[in-house]
Coordinates of C-alpha atoms in Angstrom, one line a residue:
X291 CA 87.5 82.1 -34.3
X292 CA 84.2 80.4 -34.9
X293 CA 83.3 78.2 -38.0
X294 CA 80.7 80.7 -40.1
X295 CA 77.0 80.6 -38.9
X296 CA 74.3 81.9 -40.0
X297 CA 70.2 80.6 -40.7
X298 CA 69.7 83.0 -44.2
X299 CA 71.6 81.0 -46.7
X300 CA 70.5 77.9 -48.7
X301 CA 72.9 75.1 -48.3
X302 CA 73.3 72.1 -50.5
X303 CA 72.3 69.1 -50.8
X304 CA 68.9 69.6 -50.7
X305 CA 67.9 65.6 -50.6
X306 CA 66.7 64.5 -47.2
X307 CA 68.4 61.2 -48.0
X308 CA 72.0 62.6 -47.3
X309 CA 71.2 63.0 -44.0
X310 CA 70.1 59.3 -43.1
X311 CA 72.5 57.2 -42.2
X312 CA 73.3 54.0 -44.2
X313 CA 72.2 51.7 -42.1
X314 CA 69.2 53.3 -40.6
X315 CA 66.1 51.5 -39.5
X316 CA 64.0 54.0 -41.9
X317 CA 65.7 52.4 -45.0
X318 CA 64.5 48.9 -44.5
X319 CA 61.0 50.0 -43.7
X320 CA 61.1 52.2 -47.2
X321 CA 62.7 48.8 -49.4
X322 CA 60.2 46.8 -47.6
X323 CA 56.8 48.4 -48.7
X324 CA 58.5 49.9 -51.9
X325 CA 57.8 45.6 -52.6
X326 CA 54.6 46.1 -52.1
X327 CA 52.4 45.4 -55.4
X328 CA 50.3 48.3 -55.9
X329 CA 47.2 47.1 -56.7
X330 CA 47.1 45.2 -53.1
X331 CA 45.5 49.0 -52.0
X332 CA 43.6 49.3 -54.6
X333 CA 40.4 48.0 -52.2
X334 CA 41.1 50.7 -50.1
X335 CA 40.0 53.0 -52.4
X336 CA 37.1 52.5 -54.2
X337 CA 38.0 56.3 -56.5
X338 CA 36.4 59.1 -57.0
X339 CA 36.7 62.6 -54.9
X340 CA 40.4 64.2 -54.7
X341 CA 43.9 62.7 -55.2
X342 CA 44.8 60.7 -52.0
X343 CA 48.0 60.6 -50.5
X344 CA 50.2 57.4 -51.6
X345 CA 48.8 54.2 -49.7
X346 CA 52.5 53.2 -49.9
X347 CA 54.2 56.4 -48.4
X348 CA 51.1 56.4 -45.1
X349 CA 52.2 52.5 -45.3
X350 CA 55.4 53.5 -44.2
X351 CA 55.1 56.4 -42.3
X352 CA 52.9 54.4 -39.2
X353 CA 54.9 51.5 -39.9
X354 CA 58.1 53.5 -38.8
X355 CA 56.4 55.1 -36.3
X356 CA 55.5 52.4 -33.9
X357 CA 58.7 51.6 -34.2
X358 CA 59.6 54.4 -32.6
X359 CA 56.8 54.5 -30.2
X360 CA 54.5 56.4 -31.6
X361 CA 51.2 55.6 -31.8
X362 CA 48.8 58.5 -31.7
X363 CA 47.9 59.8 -34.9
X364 CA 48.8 63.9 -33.6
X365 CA 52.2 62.5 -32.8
X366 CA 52.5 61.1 -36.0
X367 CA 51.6 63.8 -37.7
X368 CA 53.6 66.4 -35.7
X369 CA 56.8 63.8 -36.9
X370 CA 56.4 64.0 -40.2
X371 CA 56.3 68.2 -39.8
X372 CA 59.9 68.2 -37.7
X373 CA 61.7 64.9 -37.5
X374 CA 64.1 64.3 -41.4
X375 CA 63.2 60.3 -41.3
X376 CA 59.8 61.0 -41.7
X377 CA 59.9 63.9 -44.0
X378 CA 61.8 61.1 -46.1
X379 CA 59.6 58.6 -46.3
X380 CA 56.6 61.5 -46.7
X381 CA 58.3 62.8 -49.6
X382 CA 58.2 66.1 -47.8
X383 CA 54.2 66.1 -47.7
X384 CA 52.4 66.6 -44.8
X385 CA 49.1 64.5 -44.4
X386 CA 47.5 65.9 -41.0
X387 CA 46.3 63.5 -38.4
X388 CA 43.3 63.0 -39.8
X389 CA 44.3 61.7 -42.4
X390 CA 46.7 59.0 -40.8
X391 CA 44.3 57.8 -38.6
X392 CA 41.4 57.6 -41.2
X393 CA 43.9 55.3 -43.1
X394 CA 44.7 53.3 -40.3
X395 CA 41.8 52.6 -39.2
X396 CA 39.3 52.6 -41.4
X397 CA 40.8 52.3 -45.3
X398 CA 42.7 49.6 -44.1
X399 CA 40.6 47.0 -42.3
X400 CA 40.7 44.9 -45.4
X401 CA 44.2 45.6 -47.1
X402 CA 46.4 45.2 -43.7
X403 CA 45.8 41.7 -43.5
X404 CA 47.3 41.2 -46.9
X405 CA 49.8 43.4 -46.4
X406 CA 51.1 41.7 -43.6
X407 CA 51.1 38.2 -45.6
X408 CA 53.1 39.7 -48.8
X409 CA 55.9 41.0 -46.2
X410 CA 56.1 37.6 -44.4
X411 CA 56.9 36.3 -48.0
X412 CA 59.5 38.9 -48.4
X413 CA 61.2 37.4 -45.3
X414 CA 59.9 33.5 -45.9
X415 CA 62.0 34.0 -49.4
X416 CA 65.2 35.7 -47.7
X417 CA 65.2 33.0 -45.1
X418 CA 64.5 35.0 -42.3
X419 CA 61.7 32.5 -41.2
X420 CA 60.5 28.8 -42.6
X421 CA 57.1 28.3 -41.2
X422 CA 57.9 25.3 -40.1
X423 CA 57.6 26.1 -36.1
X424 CA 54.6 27.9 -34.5
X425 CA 55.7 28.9 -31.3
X426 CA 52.2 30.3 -30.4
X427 CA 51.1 32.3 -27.1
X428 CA 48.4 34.9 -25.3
X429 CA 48.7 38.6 -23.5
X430 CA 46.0 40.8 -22.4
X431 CA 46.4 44.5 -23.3
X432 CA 44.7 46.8 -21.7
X433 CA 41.2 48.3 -23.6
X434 CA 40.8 52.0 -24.2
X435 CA 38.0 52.2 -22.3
X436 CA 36.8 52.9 -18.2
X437 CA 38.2 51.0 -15.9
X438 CA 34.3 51.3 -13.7
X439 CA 32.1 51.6 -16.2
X440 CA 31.5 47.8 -16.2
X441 CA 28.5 45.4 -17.2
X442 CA 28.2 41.9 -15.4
X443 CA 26.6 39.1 -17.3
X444 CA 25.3 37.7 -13.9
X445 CA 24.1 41.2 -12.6
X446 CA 22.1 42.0 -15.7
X447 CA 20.2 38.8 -15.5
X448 CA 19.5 39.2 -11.9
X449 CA 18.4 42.5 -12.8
X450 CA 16.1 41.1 -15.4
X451 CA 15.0 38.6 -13.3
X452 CA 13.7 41.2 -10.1
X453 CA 12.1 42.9 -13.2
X454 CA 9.9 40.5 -14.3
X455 CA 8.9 39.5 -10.9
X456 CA 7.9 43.5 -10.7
X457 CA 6.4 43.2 -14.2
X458 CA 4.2 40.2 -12.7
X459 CA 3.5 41.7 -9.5
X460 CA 2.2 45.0 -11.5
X461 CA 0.0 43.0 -13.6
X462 CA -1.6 41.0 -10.2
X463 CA -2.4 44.7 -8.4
X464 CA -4.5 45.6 -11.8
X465 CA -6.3 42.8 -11.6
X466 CA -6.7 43.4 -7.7
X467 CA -7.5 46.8 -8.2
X468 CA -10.2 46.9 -10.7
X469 CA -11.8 43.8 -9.1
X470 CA -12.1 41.4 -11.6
X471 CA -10.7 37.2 -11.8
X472 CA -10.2 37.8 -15.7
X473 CA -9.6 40.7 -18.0
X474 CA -9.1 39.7 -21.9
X475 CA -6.4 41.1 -24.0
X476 CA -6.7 39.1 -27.6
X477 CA -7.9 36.0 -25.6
X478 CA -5.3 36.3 -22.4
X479 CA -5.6 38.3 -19.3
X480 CA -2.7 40.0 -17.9
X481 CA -1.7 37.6 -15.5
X482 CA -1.3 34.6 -18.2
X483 CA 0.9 36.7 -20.3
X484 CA 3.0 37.5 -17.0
X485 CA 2.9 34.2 -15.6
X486 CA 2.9 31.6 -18.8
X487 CA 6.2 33.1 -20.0
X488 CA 9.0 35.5 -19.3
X489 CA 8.0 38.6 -21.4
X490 CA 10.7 40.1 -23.4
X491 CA 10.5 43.8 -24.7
X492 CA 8.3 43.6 -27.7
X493 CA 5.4 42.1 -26.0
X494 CA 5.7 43.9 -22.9
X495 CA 5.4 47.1 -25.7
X496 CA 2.1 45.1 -26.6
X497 CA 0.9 45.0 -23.6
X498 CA 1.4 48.5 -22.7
X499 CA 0.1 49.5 -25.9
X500 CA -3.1 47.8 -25.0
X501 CA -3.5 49.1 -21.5
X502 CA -2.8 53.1 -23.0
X503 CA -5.7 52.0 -25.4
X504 CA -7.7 50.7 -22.2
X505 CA -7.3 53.8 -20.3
X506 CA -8.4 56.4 -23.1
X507 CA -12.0 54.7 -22.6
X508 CA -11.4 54.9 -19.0
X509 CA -9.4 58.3 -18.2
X510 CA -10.4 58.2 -14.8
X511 CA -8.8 54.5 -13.7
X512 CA -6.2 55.8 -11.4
X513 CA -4.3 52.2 -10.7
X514 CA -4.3 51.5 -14.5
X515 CA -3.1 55.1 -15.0
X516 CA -0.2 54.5 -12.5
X517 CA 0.4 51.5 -13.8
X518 CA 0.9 53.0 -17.7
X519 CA 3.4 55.2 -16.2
X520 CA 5.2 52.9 -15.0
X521 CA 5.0 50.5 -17.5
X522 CA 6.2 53.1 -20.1
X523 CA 8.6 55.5 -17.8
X524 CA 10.3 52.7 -15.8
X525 CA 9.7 49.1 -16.5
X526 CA 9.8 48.8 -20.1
X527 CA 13.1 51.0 -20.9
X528 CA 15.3 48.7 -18.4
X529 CA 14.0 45.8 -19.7
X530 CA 15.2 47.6 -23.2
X531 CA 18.1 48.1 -21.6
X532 CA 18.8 44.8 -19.8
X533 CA 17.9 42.7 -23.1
X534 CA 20.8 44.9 -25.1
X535 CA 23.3 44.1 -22.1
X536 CA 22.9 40.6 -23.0
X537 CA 23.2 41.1 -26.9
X538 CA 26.1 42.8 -26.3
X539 CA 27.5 40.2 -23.9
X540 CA 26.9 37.3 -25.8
X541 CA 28.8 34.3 -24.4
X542 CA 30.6 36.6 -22.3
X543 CA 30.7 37.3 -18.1
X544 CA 30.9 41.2 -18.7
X545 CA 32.1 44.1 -21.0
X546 CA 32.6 47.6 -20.5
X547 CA 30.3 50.9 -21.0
X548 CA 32.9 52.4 -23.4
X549 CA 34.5 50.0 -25.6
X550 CA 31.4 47.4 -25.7
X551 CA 33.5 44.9 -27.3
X552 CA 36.1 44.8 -24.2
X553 CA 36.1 42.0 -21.2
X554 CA 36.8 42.5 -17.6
X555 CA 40.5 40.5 -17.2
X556 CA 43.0 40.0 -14.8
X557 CA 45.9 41.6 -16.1
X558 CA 49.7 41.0 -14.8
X559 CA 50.2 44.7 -14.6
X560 CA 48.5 44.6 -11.1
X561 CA 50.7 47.0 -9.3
X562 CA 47.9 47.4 -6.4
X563 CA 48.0 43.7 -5.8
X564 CA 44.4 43.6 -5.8
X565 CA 43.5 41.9 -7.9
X566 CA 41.5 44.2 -10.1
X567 CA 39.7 43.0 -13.2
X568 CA 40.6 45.6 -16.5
X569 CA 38.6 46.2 -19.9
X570 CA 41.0 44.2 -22.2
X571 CA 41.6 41.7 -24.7
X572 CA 43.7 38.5 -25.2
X573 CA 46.1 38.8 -27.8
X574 CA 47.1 35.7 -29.5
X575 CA 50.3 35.8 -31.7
X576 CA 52.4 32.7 -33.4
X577 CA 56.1 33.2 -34.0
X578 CA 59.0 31.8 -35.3
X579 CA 62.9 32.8 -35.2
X580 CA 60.4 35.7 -32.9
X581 CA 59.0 36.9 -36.3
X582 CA 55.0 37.2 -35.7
X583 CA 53.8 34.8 -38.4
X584 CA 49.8 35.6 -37.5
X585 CA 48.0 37.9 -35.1
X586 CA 44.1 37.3 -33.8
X587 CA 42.2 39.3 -31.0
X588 CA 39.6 37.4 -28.7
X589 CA 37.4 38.6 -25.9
X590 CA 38.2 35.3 -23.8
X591 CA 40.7 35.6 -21.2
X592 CA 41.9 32.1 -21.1
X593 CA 44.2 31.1 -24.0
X594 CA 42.2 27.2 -24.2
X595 CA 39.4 28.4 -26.6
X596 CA 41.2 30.6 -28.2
X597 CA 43.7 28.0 -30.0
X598 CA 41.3 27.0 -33.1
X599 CA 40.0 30.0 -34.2
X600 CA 43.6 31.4 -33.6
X601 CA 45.1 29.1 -36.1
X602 CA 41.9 29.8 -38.4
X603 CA 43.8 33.3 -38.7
X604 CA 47.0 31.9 -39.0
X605 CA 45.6 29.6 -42.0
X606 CA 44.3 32.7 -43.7
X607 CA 47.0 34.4 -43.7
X608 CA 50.3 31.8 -44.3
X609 CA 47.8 30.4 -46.9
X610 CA 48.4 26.9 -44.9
X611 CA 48.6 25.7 -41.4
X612 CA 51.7 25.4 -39.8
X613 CA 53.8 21.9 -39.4
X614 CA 54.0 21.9 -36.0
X615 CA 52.2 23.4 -33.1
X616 CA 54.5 24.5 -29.8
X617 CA 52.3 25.5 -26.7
X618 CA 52.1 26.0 -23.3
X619 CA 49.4 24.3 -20.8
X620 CA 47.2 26.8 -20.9
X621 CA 46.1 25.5 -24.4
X622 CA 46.6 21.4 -23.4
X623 CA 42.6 20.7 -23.6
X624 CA 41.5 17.4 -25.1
X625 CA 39.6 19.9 -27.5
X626 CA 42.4 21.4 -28.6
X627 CA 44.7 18.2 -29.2
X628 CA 41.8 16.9 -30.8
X629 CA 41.4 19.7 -33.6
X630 CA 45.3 19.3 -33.8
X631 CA 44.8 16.1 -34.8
X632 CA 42.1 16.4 -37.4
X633 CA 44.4 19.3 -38.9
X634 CA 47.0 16.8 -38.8
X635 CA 49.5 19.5 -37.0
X636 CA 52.1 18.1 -35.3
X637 CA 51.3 19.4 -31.4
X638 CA 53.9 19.7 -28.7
X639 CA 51.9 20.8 -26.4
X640 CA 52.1 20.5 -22.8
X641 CA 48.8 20.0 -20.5
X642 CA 48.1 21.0 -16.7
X643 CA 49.9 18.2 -15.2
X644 CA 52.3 17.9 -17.1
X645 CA 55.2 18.9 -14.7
X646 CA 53.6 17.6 -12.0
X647 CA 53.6 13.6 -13.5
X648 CA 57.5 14.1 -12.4
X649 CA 56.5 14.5 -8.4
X650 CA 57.2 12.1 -5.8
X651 CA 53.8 13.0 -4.4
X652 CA 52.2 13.0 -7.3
X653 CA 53.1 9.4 -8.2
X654 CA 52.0 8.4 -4.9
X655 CA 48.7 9.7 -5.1
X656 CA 46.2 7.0 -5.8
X657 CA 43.4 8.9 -7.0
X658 CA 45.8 9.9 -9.8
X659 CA 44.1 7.3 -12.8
X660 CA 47.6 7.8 -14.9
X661 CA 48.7 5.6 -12.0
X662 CA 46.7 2.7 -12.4
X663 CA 47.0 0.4 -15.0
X664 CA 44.7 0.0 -17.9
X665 CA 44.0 -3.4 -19.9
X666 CA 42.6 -1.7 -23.3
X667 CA 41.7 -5.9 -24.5
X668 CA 39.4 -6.7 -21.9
X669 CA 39.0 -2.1 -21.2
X670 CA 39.2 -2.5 -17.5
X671 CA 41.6 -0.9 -14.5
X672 CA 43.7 -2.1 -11.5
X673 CA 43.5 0.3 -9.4
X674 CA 46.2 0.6 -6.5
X675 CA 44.7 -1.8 -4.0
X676 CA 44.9 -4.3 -6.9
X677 CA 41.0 -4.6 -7.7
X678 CA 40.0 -4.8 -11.0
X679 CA 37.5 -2.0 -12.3
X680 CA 35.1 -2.9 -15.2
X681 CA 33.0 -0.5 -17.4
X682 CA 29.9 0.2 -16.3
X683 CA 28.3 2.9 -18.7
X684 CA 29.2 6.2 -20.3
X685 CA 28.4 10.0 -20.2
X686 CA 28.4 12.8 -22.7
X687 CA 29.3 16.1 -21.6
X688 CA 28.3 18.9 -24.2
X689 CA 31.2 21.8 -24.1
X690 CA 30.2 25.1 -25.0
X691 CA 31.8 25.1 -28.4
X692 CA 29.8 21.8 -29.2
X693 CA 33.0 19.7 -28.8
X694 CA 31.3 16.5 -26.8
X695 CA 33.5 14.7 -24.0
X696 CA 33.1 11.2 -23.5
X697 CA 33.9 9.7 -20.0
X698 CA 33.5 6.2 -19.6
X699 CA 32.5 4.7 -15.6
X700 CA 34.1 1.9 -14.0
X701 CA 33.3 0.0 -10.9
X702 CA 34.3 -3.4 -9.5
X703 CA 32.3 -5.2 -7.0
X704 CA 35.1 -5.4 -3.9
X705 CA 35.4 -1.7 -3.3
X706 CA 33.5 -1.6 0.2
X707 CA 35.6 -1.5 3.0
X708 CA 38.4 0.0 0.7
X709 CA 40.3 2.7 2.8
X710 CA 41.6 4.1 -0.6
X711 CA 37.8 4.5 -2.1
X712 CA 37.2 8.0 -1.1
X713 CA 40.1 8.8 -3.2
X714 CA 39.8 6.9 -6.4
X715 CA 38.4 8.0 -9.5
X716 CA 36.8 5.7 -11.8
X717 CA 35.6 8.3 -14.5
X718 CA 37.7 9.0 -17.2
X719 CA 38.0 10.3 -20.7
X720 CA 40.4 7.5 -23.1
X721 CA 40.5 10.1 -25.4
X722 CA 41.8 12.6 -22.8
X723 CA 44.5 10.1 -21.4
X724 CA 45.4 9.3 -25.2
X725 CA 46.2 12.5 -26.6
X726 CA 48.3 13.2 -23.0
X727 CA 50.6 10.3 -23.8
X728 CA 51.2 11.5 -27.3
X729 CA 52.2 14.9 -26.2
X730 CA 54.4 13.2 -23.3
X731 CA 56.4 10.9 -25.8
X732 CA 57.0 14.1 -27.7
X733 CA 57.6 16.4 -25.0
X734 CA 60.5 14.0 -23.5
X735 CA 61.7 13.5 -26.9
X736 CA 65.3 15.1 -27.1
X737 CA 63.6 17.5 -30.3
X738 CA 60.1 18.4 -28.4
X739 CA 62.1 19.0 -25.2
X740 CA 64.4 21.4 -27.3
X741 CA 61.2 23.1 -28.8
X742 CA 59.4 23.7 -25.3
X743 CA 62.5 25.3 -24.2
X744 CA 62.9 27.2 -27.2
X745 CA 59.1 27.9 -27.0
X746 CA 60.1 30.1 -23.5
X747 CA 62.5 32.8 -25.5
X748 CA 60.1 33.3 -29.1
X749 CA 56.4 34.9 -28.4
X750 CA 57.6 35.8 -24.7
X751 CA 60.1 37.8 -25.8
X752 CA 58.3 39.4 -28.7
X753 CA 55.6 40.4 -25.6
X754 CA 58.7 41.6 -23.8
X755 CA 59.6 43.8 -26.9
X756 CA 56.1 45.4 -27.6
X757 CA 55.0 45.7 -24.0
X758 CA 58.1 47.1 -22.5
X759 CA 60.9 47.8 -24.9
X760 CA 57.9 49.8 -27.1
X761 CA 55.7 50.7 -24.6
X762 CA 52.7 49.7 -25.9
X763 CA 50.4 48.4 -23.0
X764 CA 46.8 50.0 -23.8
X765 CA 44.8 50.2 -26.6
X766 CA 44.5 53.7 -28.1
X767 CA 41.5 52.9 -30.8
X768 CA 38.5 51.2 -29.5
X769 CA 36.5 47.7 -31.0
X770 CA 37.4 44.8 -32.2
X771 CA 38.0 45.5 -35.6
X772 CA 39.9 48.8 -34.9
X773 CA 41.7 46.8 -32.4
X774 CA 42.8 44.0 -34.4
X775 CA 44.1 46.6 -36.9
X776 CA 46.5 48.1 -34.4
X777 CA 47.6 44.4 -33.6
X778 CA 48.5 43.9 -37.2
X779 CA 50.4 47.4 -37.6
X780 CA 52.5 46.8 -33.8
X781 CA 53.1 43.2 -36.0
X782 CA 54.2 44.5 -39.2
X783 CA 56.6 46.9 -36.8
X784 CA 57.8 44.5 -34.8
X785 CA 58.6 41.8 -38.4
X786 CA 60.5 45.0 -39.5
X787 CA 62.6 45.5 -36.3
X788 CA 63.5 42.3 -36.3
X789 CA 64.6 42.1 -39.9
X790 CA 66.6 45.2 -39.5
X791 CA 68.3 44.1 -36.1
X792 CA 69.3 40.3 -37.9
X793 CA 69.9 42.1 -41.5
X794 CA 72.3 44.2 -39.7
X795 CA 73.8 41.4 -37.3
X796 CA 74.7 39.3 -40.5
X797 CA 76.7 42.2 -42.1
X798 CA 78.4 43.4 -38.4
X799 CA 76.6 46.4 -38.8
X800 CA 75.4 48.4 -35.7
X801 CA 71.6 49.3 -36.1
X802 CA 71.2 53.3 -35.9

């Protein structure tokens, strides 16, 4: 009546590999690091102690599993004790979650990068991807870190600011207090070392230390004993405090209490519609055939500035920069199109008014200066009212990053009594306007219109994949470093996916 049962009996086969189907997602993961050279983990450990599990078989073990959406080490670990893909690729050993996360986090920091370069040959040689398109684009993911333990860059120098005034004031009611117009401390009296220059910690320590040494002659000085106290209890901890905030920060607005190396962003998962601001990072990623060819982290939540040291990455690890850039606005800054240039990379990038040039209203507009014309001979404009602008002088602005913008001034004499005056402009950066027409021509060009369209279905949709079709939409490991590592593991992932899912389309095969 019922097909024999029973849990006592040993059953053949015993191999783990008869039970995995032939076209399984496990088995390109396994082919793909078995291609690994060896001695590309040898860095990772420097030898001595115990045997260590196989770099290659941990390789492939969090490789597969975020692919299958699993990203905490426990998980992992609990996988590999119950679930036959992962016993595979383990070789039946059991590594505990220590273990996994110790490799992934911290023996790896200086292998994954290479890791990740030798498979992108693998698929570069099976044709999978050319390098010749860098589709590249910018997400925020969520930190793992408090949402409210934040630190403003503008607070803490307020802060600082109220303390010195307190430090100043402190140093005035000595000097009112004891009586005297002058009291010397190595040739300065308080109030020239709180008033000639903002104090930082160090020599607010030296001054304390010299008013302690003060007030064991005289025990008895209550105002300079009150003042000790609070010198040394109150004042000189916060200013300790305040001047690591702004280490911390750097060039940055904020950063939060428990991932230091996290910004406060606006994130597009803002399902209160509050705008809220979230400890995150920008993720930058370039792809091609929606292959990530390079990965980078930043702390900046605007893509613009993010674009050179981005392709820095890239360079590193394709060994070369790519032929040609494809962007969105977001990274159309003269900066940007002029390090393009200097790296002599094709850009097909668009910039910020770029669909609105097309406008009826924007064609109309006459403070618009791509709608006057420009005589580069004589370097002069004719505005719309038909008066001709001459130069007049020019400015430098210095950009944060050092990159200098030059905008040159022109005025004509018959501008009174203009009623279009208020809205002209008559500054403006050639170099600006140059670099805009180049990336126009291409743009409208019947290949760069076909590559910003393209541009809409590669990194978008590899987003799409590892923010919703994988789940991944916070940070489990905190830092940048740590970070960055879990970017390149979610990448190698993701590359393996997608080789699996096109390997499997060219043979008609359906992907188990």
């Amino acid at each position: 009546m019922y097909i024999q049962y029973t849990m006592d009996q040993l059953c053949l086969p015993m191999d783990l590999e008869e039970d995995i189907p032939e076209n399984h997602l496990v088995r390109v993961v396994n082919a793909a690091v078995n291609r690994l050279d060896d001695a590309i983990f040898d860095a990772a450990y420097p030898g001595g102690g115990r045997d260590s599990y196989h770099p290659k078989m941990l390789t492939k073990v969090i490789i597969y599993a975020y692919t299958q959406r699993i990203y905490s080490s426990r998980q992992i670990a609990k996988a590999i004790r119950e679930h036959i893909p992962f016993m595979w690729l383990a070789g039946r050993q059991r590594p505990d979650f220590r273990t996994l996360n110790r490799f992934r986090s911290e023996r790896m920091k200086d292998v994954l990068e290479t890791v990740f370069s030798a498979v992108l040959q693998f698929l570069a040689d099976e044709k999978y991807i050319s390098l010749e398109h860098y589709f590249v684009d910018g997400t925020k993911i969520e930190a793992n870190a408090n949402r409210y333990t934040f630190v403003w860059g503008k607070a803490v120098s307020k802060h600082k600011t109220k303390l010195q005034e307190k430090v100043h004031a402190l140093f005035s009611t000595i000097e009112a207090a004891e009586h005297q117009e002058e009291r010397e401390h190595h040739g300065k009296d308080l109030t020239e070392l709180g008033e000639a220059f903002e104090l930082d910690s160090s020599k607010l320590e030296q001054v304390t230390q010299q008013l302690e040494a003060q007030l064991l002659k005289h025990p008895k000085d209550t105002p300079l004993k009150k003042a000790v106290r609070k010198l040394r209890k109150d004042l000189l901890p916060r200013l300790v405090k305040y001047e690591h905030y702004q280490k911390l920060l750097g060039n940055r607005n904020s950063f939060s209490k428990t991932d230091t190396d996290a910004t406060f962003m606006r994130m597009k998962e803002d399902h209160m519609r509050n705008g809220q601001l979230k400890p995150g990072y920008n993720v930058q990623i370039g792809t091609e055939n929606q292959f990530i060819l390079a990965y980078s982290v930043h702390q900046r939540p605007t893509d613009t500035r993010c674009l050179e040291p981005h392709l820095e990455i890239a360079r590193r690890i394709l060994g070369q920069h790519p032929q040609t850039i494809i962007a969105d606005a977001g990274y159309g800054s003269e900066e940007n199109y002029a390090y393009l240039e200097k790296e002599e990379i094709t850009a097909v990038v668009k910039y910020g008014s770029y669909h609105k040039e097309k406008s009826k209203a924007w064609k109309a507009d006459v403070s618009k200066i791509e709608n006057w014309t420009y005589n580069a001979a004589e370097d002069n404009w004719t505005c719309p009212a038909a008066q001709t602008l001459h130069f007049h002088r020019e400015s430098k602005e210095t950009l944060e990053s050092g990159y200098e913008i030059r905008r040159r001034h022109y005025r004509s004499q018959s501008c009174e009594g203009c009623p279009l005056k208020d809205r002209c402009t008559v500054a403006v950066s050639l170099e600006r306007l140059r670099y805009q027409s180049q990336a126009r021509e291409r743009l409208r060009s019947e290949e760069g219109y076909a590559l910003a369209v393209r541009r809409m279905i590669e990194p978008e949709s590899v987003f799409g994949q590892l923010k919703n079709n994988r789940g991944f939409r916070r940070f489990l490991l905190r830092g940048m470093k740590k970070v960055t590592l879990e970017v390149g593991w979610l990448s190698l992932a993701h590359n393996m996916l997608k080789q699996a899912g096109v390997e499997q389309k060219r043979k008609g095969a359906i992907l188990q």
